[in-house]
Amino acid sequence: MTDAVDPLRPAAPTSDRIAPILFAVAIFTSACLVFVVQPMAAKLLLPTLGGSPSVWNASMVFFQTALLAGYGYAHLLQRLATMRAQVGVHLGLLIVAAFFLPLQISGLLGDPDPSQPAMWLLATLAVSIGAPFAVLSATAPLLQAWYARVRAGHADGQNPYVLYAASNLGSFLALLAYPVVIEPLASLSDQRLGWSVGYGLFVVMVVGLGVQVWRRREIGTAEPAPLEASPPIAWREKGMLVLLAAAPSSLMLGVTAHLTTDVASAPFLWVIPLALYLLTFVIAFQTRPAVSPAIGLGLQAAMGAACAALIAFRTGEWLLVFTVNLAAFFFTALMCHQRLAARRPAPDRLTEFYLLLSLGGVVGGLFNGLIAPAIFDMVWEYPLVLVAVGLLRPWSRREIRPWEIICCVAGVVIALLGPLSMEAVRYAPDIRAAIPDAELVRIAQAILGIATLFAFLIRDRAVMFTIVLAAIVWSGYHLARGYDWALSERSFFGVMRVAKIGDPLMGGPVHVLMHGTTLHGAQAQAPSNRCQPTLYYATSTPLGQAMLQMQARRLDGARVGVVGQGSGAMAAYKRAQDQLTFFEIDPMVDRLSRDPQWFSFINGCADGPVRTVLGDARLTMDREPAGSYDLLVIDAFSSDAVPTHLLTVEAIRGYLRLLAPDGVVVLHLSNRNLEITLPAEAAAQALKVPHLHQVYIEQSGQGDMAEASTEALLIGKSPAALEGFGDDARWRKLSPTTVRPWTDDYVNLFGSLVRQMKMAAR
């Protein structure tokens, strides 16, 4: 006698074992694809918008918005009655989106408008990669919802949120792999092809999952029943979920902007906050979190208070500042994500939950990526959100105790005591002269440190804790006025500041132009020194030497083009018979350098008009006639975000096209973080053009801003172009390099970073 077959019996044991693995692998793969495409898309955008960190922040707004669209689609798809229908629709859209592959930036919208690049960027990304990204991003919530239904009779089906950890782990690994493995080893064409292959493999996995669903009825298994309905999520709860998701999203972009603008910048810095952000998701949605919520709350209070005390100061140990800021961000994001995990609804509300999380991400991204640059002149969004997030801490319901009120008042009073004390010192010249500025800063930070202790003691009182933090942050920025800026303005491309400093060797006051942490120019204000080229542009530097040499050749007038306007110092060389053109991507830089209140190289020192062409240099220079320049100075590589597309073989070939037969290109290669001389030399070797190299070391005793150590590569259109330079012992030939030249299809920033670190360690 045989047992009767139960038509509702689960599928074969092998299928039961395979299904969880297939779901996990599919979610992991989709997450990898989603997070590889983000830096890849930013790289594809490089030739049009340069390497500004704002390009990354604005791109993140698009990706978060596309993620919201994907999650919204996943939520709506759950309204279909059967899983078969859901699988069929999703598989169909995945196939339709495949027609947008391989990934490329569409030229449908033309070149970006320099005055409104953000909207162009968002629209171009939507047209170029919006479809595959949105459909792919729907995978995590969609597959988790399917998993909950397919595995409804199993223990693991009760908690599909565990798969969210697998999703974020895939995102985390892909994010770290891109700059370290993928970019150095694969050309952009290979990356696009590899991503397309990965997308195809993912579609095959979805087909495999679809087969699992289809086979259920074939082997006598019922269609997975819809999950039992749970109470709807209240609107107040929805608002809290959105806020808890928005705060970490905003802080992720805010800490990146703060560190690159106010502390010190380095390549791949954006990777660290985003990686930490993803790691907090992994921890928060683990079954057994590596950091318990109670410990996380305590660490968030401690690091948040410490960060509030340091956030305004741009001096001191940069490693300490980096560590405190990143730790504060990590534990704040972890706190928010653990509170989200604790509030997650029943599995039948899973897609709605992820939709609300995605909406919060968009809110945070929009605030930082588009709203803040338009309304703030500095990176104010970071301290504002860092303070406000204190209100998202748990609110204690027990009665307020007298000692807690005392701690709150003491914290505020002590925090405010710092600025009052410093104001007194400002008006006491004898005391001011006796105490160095660095010592004053340390005293101020110590005072704020005491206030942070009181904040920590009342960490269970969210409102009181936030009030003390607000006082600490306000006091910190007030105390930092001792080395504040005469002007601070912000555009899509970053924060520009003008500082007034004193330099007796240059006749007194000097105006200094800073972009983030990078010095972009300086001008003495004393009439006797006002038209003296300074820093990298001094007559003694390679850039100055090249300018003087070309003017000596062209007594009837030299035609000079300069990529990177800065303060306009190169205009100080301009004679009446010369033609000078700046190629500048940021309209704000052009405006500041032409404002005599700050800099007068262009509108006071130059003899005759100076032309500025706005937009990315590669695009605008392509429109210039061939042979229209005698000298090109490419001065765009000293900044924190290197526009690598200006240093490729194709870029240098374009520069040579613009030169007269005896014209030369000077590449200014000074950079704090990257060794870029060898890629530049390799490009010159690949083009078989003559080139010379010089490292100039600044001379002491002329003033801090008179000149600067400068590294440059001189490239001639012909051997005759380097006549006069070859006789100068300061210019030398380089030994042939084996470094692979950068091209529009291949750049290895990580290799340049490693070479620079090795050089610094010697």
mmCIF file with all atom_site columns, C-alpha atoms in Angstrom, residues 78-147:
data_model
loop_
_atom_site.group_PDB
_atom_site.id
_atom_site.type_symbol
_atom_site.label_atom_id
_atom_site.label_alt_id
_atom_site.label_comp_id
_atom_site.label_asym_id
_atom_site.label_entity_id
_atom_site.label_seq_id
_atom_site.pdbx_PDB_ins_code
_atom_site.Cartn_x
_atom_site.Cartn_y
_atom_site.Cartn_z
_atom_site.occupancy
_atom_site.B_iso_or_equiv
_atom_site.pdbx_formal_charge
_atom_site.auth_seq_id
_atom_site.auth_comp_id
_atom_site.auth_asym_id
_atom_site.auth_atom_id
_atom_site.pdbx_PDB_model_num
ATOM 1  C CA . GLN A 1 78  ? 2.684  43.093 -5.062  1.00 0.00 ? 78  GLN A CA 1
ATOM 2  C CA . ARG A 1 79  ? -0.925 44.045 -5.853  1.00 0.00 ? 79  ARG A CA 1
ATOM 3  C CA . LEU A 1 80  ? -0.989 41.400 -8.588  1.00 0.00 ? 80  LEU A CA 1
ATOM 4  C CA . ALA A 1 81  ? -2.822 38.327 -7.370  1.00 0.00 ? 81  ALA A CA 1
ATOM 5  C CA . THR A 1 82  ? -0.337 35.610 -8.251  1.00 0.00 ? 82  THR A CA 1
ATOM 6  C CA . MET A 1 83  ? 3.406  35.284 -8.027  1.00 0.00 ? 83  MET A CA 1
ATOM 7  C CA . ARG A 1 84  ? 3.423  33.910 -11.561 1.00 0.00 ? 84  ARG A CA 1
ATOM 8  C CA . ALA A 1 85  ? 2.072  37.220 -12.829 1.00 0.00 ? 85  ALA A CA 1
ATOM 9  C CA . GLN A 1 86  ? 4.597  39.157 -10.756 1.00 0.00 ? 86  GLN A CA 1
ATOM 10 C CA . VAL A 1 87  ? 7.509  37.078 -12.045 1.00 0.00 ? 87  VAL A CA 1
ATOM 11 C CA . GLY A 1 88  ? 6.290  37.459 -15.622 1.00 0.00 ? 88  GLY A CA 1
ATOM 12 C CA . VAL A 1 89  ? 5.961  41.243 -15.410 1.00 0.00 ? 89  VAL A CA 1
ATOM 13 C CA . HIS A 1 90  ? 9.314  41.725 -13.701 1.00 0.00 ? 90  HIS A CA 1
ATOM 14 C CA . LEU A 1 91  ? 11.115 39.421 -16.095 1.00 0.00 ? 91  LEU A CA 1
ATOM 15 C CA . GLY A 1 92  ? 9.544  41.274 -19.027 1.00 0.00 ? 92  GLY A CA 1
ATOM 16 C CA . LEU A 1 93  ? 10.737 44.655 -17.726 1.00 0.00 ? 93  LEU A CA 1
ATOM 17 C CA . LEU A 1 94  ? 14.229 43.284 -17.095 1.00 0.00 ? 94  LEU A CA 1
ATOM 18 C CA . ILE A 1 95  ? 14.371 42.196 -20.734 1.00 0.00 ? 95  ILE A CA 1
ATOM 19 C CA . VAL A 1 96  ? 13.066 45.566 -21.980 1.00 0.00 ? 96  VAL A CA 1
ATOM 20 C CA . ALA A 1 97  ? 15.655 47.412 -19.852 1.00 0.00 ? 97  ALA A CA 1
ATOM 21 C CA . ALA A 1 98  ? 18.387 45.272 -21.434 1.00 0.00 ? 98  ALA A CA 1
ATOM 22 C CA . PHE A 1 99  ? 17.882 47.224 -24.671 1.00 0.00 ? 99  PHE A CA 1
ATOM 23 C CA . PHE A 1 100 ? 19.548 50.205 -22.931 1.00 0.00 ? 100 PHE A CA 1
ATOM 24 C CA . LEU A 1 101 ? 22.784 48.212 -22.628 1.00 0.00 ? 101 LEU A CA 1
ATOM 25 C CA . PRO A 1 102 ? 25.708 48.581 -22.776 1.00 0.00 ? 102 PRO A CA 1
ATOM 26 C CA . LEU A 1 103 ? 25.628 51.597 -20.482 1.00 0.00 ? 103 LEU A CA 1
ATOM 27 C CA . GLN A 1 104 ? 26.551 54.921 -22.033 1.00 0.00 ? 104 GLN A CA 1
ATOM 28 C CA . ILE A 1 105 ? 25.903 58.614 -21.457 1.00 0.00 ? 105 ILE A CA 1
ATOM 29 C CA . SER A 1 106 ? 23.309 59.827 -23.927 1.00 0.00 ? 106 SER A CA 1
ATOM 30 C CA . GLY A 1 107 ? 24.057 62.929 -25.994 1.00 0.00 ? 107 GLY A CA 1
ATOM 31 C CA . LEU A 1 108 ? 20.344 63.637 -26.365 1.00 0.00 ? 108 LEU A CA 1
ATOM 32 C CA . LEU A 1 109 ? 20.474 66.675 -24.057 1.00 0.00 ? 109 LEU A CA 1
ATOM 33 C CA . GLY A 1 110 ? 23.653 68.148 -25.531 1.00 0.00 ? 110 GLY A CA 1
ATOM 34 C CA . ASP A 1 111 ? 26.380 69.755 -23.426 1.00 0.00 ? 111 ASP A CA 1
ATOM 35 C CA . PRO A 1 112 ? 25.663 70.880 -19.840 1.00 0.00 ? 112 PRO A CA 1
ATOM 36 C CA . ASP A 1 113 ? 24.861 74.491 -19.018 1.00 0.00 ? 113 ASP A CA 1
ATOM 37 C CA . PRO A 1 114 ? 27.703 75.668 -16.701 1.00 0.00 ? 114 PRO A CA 1
ATOM 38 C CA . SER A 1 115 ? 25.233 77.776 -14.714 1.00 0.00 ? 115 SER A CA 1
ATOM 39 C CA . GLN A 1 116 ? 22.759 74.891 -14.119 1.00 0.00 ? 116 GLN A CA 1
ATOM 40 C CA . PRO A 1 117 ? 24.721 71.625 -14.348 1.00 0.00 ? 117 PRO A CA 1
ATOM 41 C CA . ALA A 1 118 ? 22.755 69.713 -11.702 1.00 0.00 ? 118 ALA A CA 1
ATOM 42 C CA . MET A 1 119 ? 19.502 69.511 -13.660 1.00 0.00 ? 119 MET A CA 1
ATOM 43 C CA . TRP A 1 120 ? 21.381 68.474 -16.812 1.00 0.00 ? 120 TRP A CA 1
ATOM 44 C CA . LEU A 1 121 ? 23.140 65.744 -14.835 1.00 0.00 ? 121 LEU A CA 1
ATOM 45 C CA . LEU A 1 122 ? 19.907 64.350 -13.386 1.00 0.00 ? 122 LEU A CA 1
ATOM 46 C CA . ALA A 1 123 ? 18.128 64.388 -16.745 1.00 0.00 ? 123 ALA A CA 1
ATOM 47 C CA . THR A 1 124 ? 21.065 62.816 -18.581 1.00 0.00 ? 124 THR A CA 1
ATOM 48 C CA . LEU A 1 125 ? 21.383 59.995 -16.063 1.00 0.00 ? 125 LEU A CA 1
ATOM 49 C CA . ALA A 1 126 ? 17.643 59.354 -16.281 1.00 0.00 ? 126 ALA A CA 1
ATOM 50 C CA . VAL A 1 127 ? 17.771 59.082 -20.073 1.00 0.00 ? 127 VAL A CA 1
ATOM 51 C CA . SER A 1 128 ? 21.004 57.064 -20.104 1.00 0.00 ? 128 SER A CA 1
ATOM 52 C CA . ILE A 1 129 ? 20.728 54.468 -17.335 1.00 0.00 ? 129 ILE A CA 1
ATOM 53 C CA . GLY A 1 130 ? 17.432 55.147 -15.576 1.00 0.00 ? 130 GLY A CA 1
ATOM 54 C CA . ALA A 1 131 ? 15.549 52.110 -16.917 1.00 0.00 ? 131 ALA A CA 1
ATOM 55 C CA . PRO A 1 132 ? 18.012 49.308 -16.078 1.00 0.00 ? 132 PRO A CA 1
ATOM 56 C CA . PHE A 1 133 ? 18.927 50.880 -12.736 1.00 0.00 ? 133 PHE A CA 1
ATOM 57 C CA . ALA A 1 134 ? 15.325 51.353 -11.573 1.00 0.00 ? 134 ALA A CA 1
ATOM 58 C CA . VAL A 1 135 ? 14.241 47.840 -12.565 1.00 0.00 ? 135 VAL A CA 1
ATOM 59 C CA . LEU A 1 136 ? 17.358 46.314 -11.040 1.00 0.00 ? 136 LEU A CA 1
ATOM 60 C CA . SER A 1 137 ? 16.978 48.284 -7.808  1.00 0.00 ? 137 SER A CA 1
ATOM 61 C CA . ALA A 1 138 ? 13.490 46.823 -7.335  1.00 0.00 ? 138 ALA A CA 1
ATOM 62 C CA . THR A 1 139 ? 15.046 43.402 -6.870  1.00 0.00 ? 139 THR A CA 1
ATOM 63 C CA . ALA A 1 140 ? 15.867 43.531 -3.155  1.00 0.00 ? 140 ALA A CA 1
ATOM 64 C CA . PRO A 1 141 ? 12.354 44.273 -1.839  1.00 0.00 ? 141 PRO A CA 1
ATOM 65 C CA . LEU A 1 142 ? 10.664 42.248 -4.573  1.00 0.00 ? 142 LEU A CA 1
ATOM 66 C CA . LEU A 1 143 ? 12.637 39.058 -4.021  1.00 0.00 ? 143 LEU A CA 1
ATOM 67 C CA . GLN A 1 144 ? 12.314 39.397 -0.258  1.00 0.00 ? 144 GLN A CA 1
ATOM 68 C CA . ALA A 1 145 ? 8.528  39.621 -0.661  1.00 0.00 ? 145 ALA A CA 1
ATOM 69 C CA . TRP A 1 146 ? 8.532  36.554 -2.916  1.00 0.00 ? 146 TRP A CA 1
ATOM 70 C CA . TYR A 1 147 ? 10.767 34.749 -0.450  1.00 0.00 ? 147 TYR A CA 1
#
